[in-house]
Amino acid sequence: MLMVRGLIGGLFQVALFAALLLIPAGTWHWPRAIQFLVAYSVVMSVSVVTLARVAPASLEARLQPPFAKTQPVADRVITILIILSFAVWLAFIPLDVFHLHLLPTPSLGMSVFGAVLALAGYGLLIATLIQNAFALPIVREQSDRGHVLVDTGFYAHVRHPFYVGFIAFLAGLPLWLESYAGVLALPIVLIVLVARIFVEEKTLRDTLPGYAEYMTRVRYRLIPLIW
């Protein structure tokens, strides 16, 4: 049942992506978008099956509702802003590709690079979930789940490898879909994501034993030697 729930949730994501891309485009004839939707469907399905077999607790965590009573108010607001900013940003890409034409169209090579970057970012997301069963879609205290500090694997190098993968996915997607303007518009999502990181770290410092010391040991949030 966990695998079925994961696949249903993934198909809902695909349907949402399709709506946000194809409705603003005003056409189904968009090969790059169709390629992305098919590729995402396949990769998502494989990832759900893999997580259900090797890291079911992680998959269960990702299927939690986007809001909870124990969630800080700040994160409730940020969660709403992340959802809205992502939807607006994604819908902007087809508007640019089909109607605005703000910048020249990326070359085939750049589009292929974007596809590789997006898929690599998604792969990092899944690898991070395998390493950390406590990566919920929201910020909340998780003592009810036996929350313990994860400081191995990717977490030995940066404190938020999941967000690194997510940002790589976002950065590659507009190139894949042939929109440089979509890349330049990405900060509308990234600003809210950075705000989420600060709220998450405050909650972890207050509720997770050892996290404050972990922050002094692993200094960088996303990019080693930078931030």
PDB file of N, CA, C and O in Angstrom, residues 18 25 34-35 41 47 57 59 61 67 71 80 89 109 117 141 181 206:
ATOM      1  N   ALA A  18       1.959  18.981 -15.643  1.00  0.00           N
ATOM      2  CA  ALA A  18       1.372  19.060 -16.977  1.00  0.00           C
ATOM      3  C   ALA A  18       0.421  20.248 -17.090  1.00  0.00           C
ATOM      4  O   ALA A  18       0.440  20.985 -18.091  1.00  0.00           O
ATOM      5  N   ALA A  25       0.866  27.320 -21.952  1.00  0.00           N
ATOM      6  CA  ALA A  25       1.400  27.228 -23.314  1.00  0.00           C
ATOM      7  C   ALA A  25       0.283  27.323 -24.350  1.00  0.00           C
ATOM      8  O   ALA A  25       0.483  27.838 -25.452  1.00  0.00           O
ATOM      9  N   ILE A  34       6.745  17.508 -23.212  1.00  0.00           N
ATOM     10  CA  ILE A  34       6.314  16.107 -23.239  1.00  0.00           C
ATOM     11  C   ILE A  34       7.470  15.200 -22.837  1.00  0.00           C
ATOM     12  O   ILE A  34       7.286  14.242 -22.065  1.00  0.00           O
ATOM     13  N   GLN A  35       8.678  15.502 -23.317  1.00  0.00           N
ATOM     14  CA  GLN A  35       9.853  14.727 -22.922  1.00  0.00           C
ATOM     15  C   GLN A  35      10.057  14.778 -21.413  1.00  0.00           C
ATOM     16  O   GLN A  35      10.317  13.751 -20.773  1.00  0.00           O
ATOM     17  N   SER A  41       7.884  11.024 -15.157  1.00  0.00           N
ATOM     18  CA  SER A  41       6.997   9.917 -14.767  1.00  0.00           C
ATOM     19  C   SER A  41       7.783   8.633 -14.550  1.00  0.00           C
ATOM     20  O   SER A  41       7.565   7.903 -13.568  1.00  0.00           O
ATOM     21  N   SER A  47      11.842   5.677  -8.628  1.00  0.00           N
ATOM     22  CA  SER A  47      12.269   6.170  -7.316  1.00  0.00           C
ATOM     23  C   SER A  47      11.318   5.719  -6.213  1.00  0.00           C
ATOM     24  O   SER A  47      11.760   5.320  -5.127  1.00  0.00           O
ATOM     25  N   ALA A  57      10.646   4.085   5.371  1.00  0.00           N
ATOM     26  CA  ALA A  57      10.387   5.171   6.319  1.00  0.00           C
ATOM     27  C   ALA A  57      10.540   6.530   5.649  1.00  0.00           C
ATOM     28  O   ALA A  57       9.813   7.481   5.957  1.00  0.00           O
ATOM     29  N   LEU A  59      10.015   7.159   2.407  1.00  0.00           N
ATOM     30  CA  LEU A  59       8.859   7.349   1.531  1.00  0.00           C
ATOM     31  C   LEU A  59       7.641   7.736   2.358  1.00  0.00           C
ATOM     32  O   LEU A  59       6.879   8.637   1.982  1.00  0.00           O
ATOM     33  N   ALA A  61       7.665   9.311   5.114  1.00  0.00           N
ATOM     34  CA  ALA A  61       7.872  10.690   5.552  1.00  0.00           C
ATOM     35  C   ALA A  61       7.469  11.680   4.463  1.00  0.00           C
ATOM     36  O   ALA A  61       6.818  12.690   4.735  1.00  0.00           O
ATOM     37  N   PHE A  67       0.839  20.205   5.911  1.00  0.00           N
ATOM     38  CA  PHE A  67       0.630  21.029   7.104  1.00  0.00           C
ATOM     39  C   PHE A  67       0.362  20.117   8.299  1.00  0.00           C
ATOM     40  O   PHE A  67      -0.198  19.034   8.152  1.00  0.00           O
ATOM     41  N   GLN A  71       3.639  22.019  13.388  1.00  0.00           N
ATOM     42  CA  GLN A  71       4.466  22.804  12.473  1.00  0.00           C
ATOM     43  C   GLN A  71       4.521  24.265  12.930  1.00  0.00           C
ATOM     44  O   GLN A  71       3.499  24.862  13.243  1.00  0.00           O
ATOM     45  N   ILE A  80       3.247  27.636   2.229  1.00  0.00           N
ATOM     46  CA  ILE A  80       2.293  28.224   1.271  1.00  0.00           C
ATOM     47  C   ILE A  80       3.036  29.024   0.212  1.00  0.00           C
ATOM     48  O   ILE A  80       2.748  28.933  -0.992  1.00  0.00           O
ATOM     49  N   TRP A  89       6.302  30.324 -10.908  1.00  0.00           N
ATOM     50  CA  TRP A  89       7.542  30.207 -11.671  1.00  0.00           C
ATOM     51  C   TRP A  89       7.407  29.181 -12.797  1.00  0.00           C
ATOM     52  O   TRP A  89       7.811  29.442 -13.936  1.00  0.00           O
ATOM     53  N   GLY A 109      22.300  21.819 -27.268  1.00  0.00           N
ATOM     54  CA  GLY A 109      23.279  21.389 -26.273  1.00  0.00           C
ATOM     55  C   GLY A 109      22.947  21.896 -24.892  1.00  0.00           C
ATOM     56  O   GLY A 109      23.081  21.164 -23.899  1.00  0.00           O
ATOM     57  N   LEU A 117      21.164  18.093 -15.824  1.00  0.00           N
ATOM     58  CA  LEU A 117      21.224  18.751 -14.520  1.00  0.00           C
ATOM     59  C   LEU A 117      19.958  18.479 -13.715  1.00  0.00           C
ATOM     60  O   LEU A 117      20.024  18.181 -12.512  1.00  0.00           O
ATOM     61  N   GLU A 141       8.833  19.293  14.862  1.00  0.00           N
ATOM     62  CA  GLU A 141       9.510  18.462  15.844  1.00  0.00           C
ATOM     63  C   GLU A 141       9.099  17.005  15.602  1.00  0.00           C
ATOM     64  O   GLU A 141       7.920  16.698  15.413  1.00  0.00           O
ATOM     65  N   ALA A 181      14.898  32.824 -19.605  1.00  0.00           N
ATOM     66  CA  ALA A 181      14.180  33.705 -18.679  1.00  0.00           C
ATOM     67  C   ALA A 181      13.693  32.918 -17.463  1.00  0.00           C
ATOM     68  O   ALA A 181      13.628  33.461 -16.356  1.00  0.00           O
ATOM     69  N   ASP A 206      16.584  23.694  18.356  1.00  0.00           N
ATOM     70  CA  ASP A 206      15.763  23.692  19.576  1.00  0.00           C
ATOM     71  C   ASP A 206      15.266  22.307  19.965  1.00  0.00           C
ATOM     72  O   ASP A 206      14.956  22.070  21.140  1.00  0.00           O
TER      73      ASP A 206
END
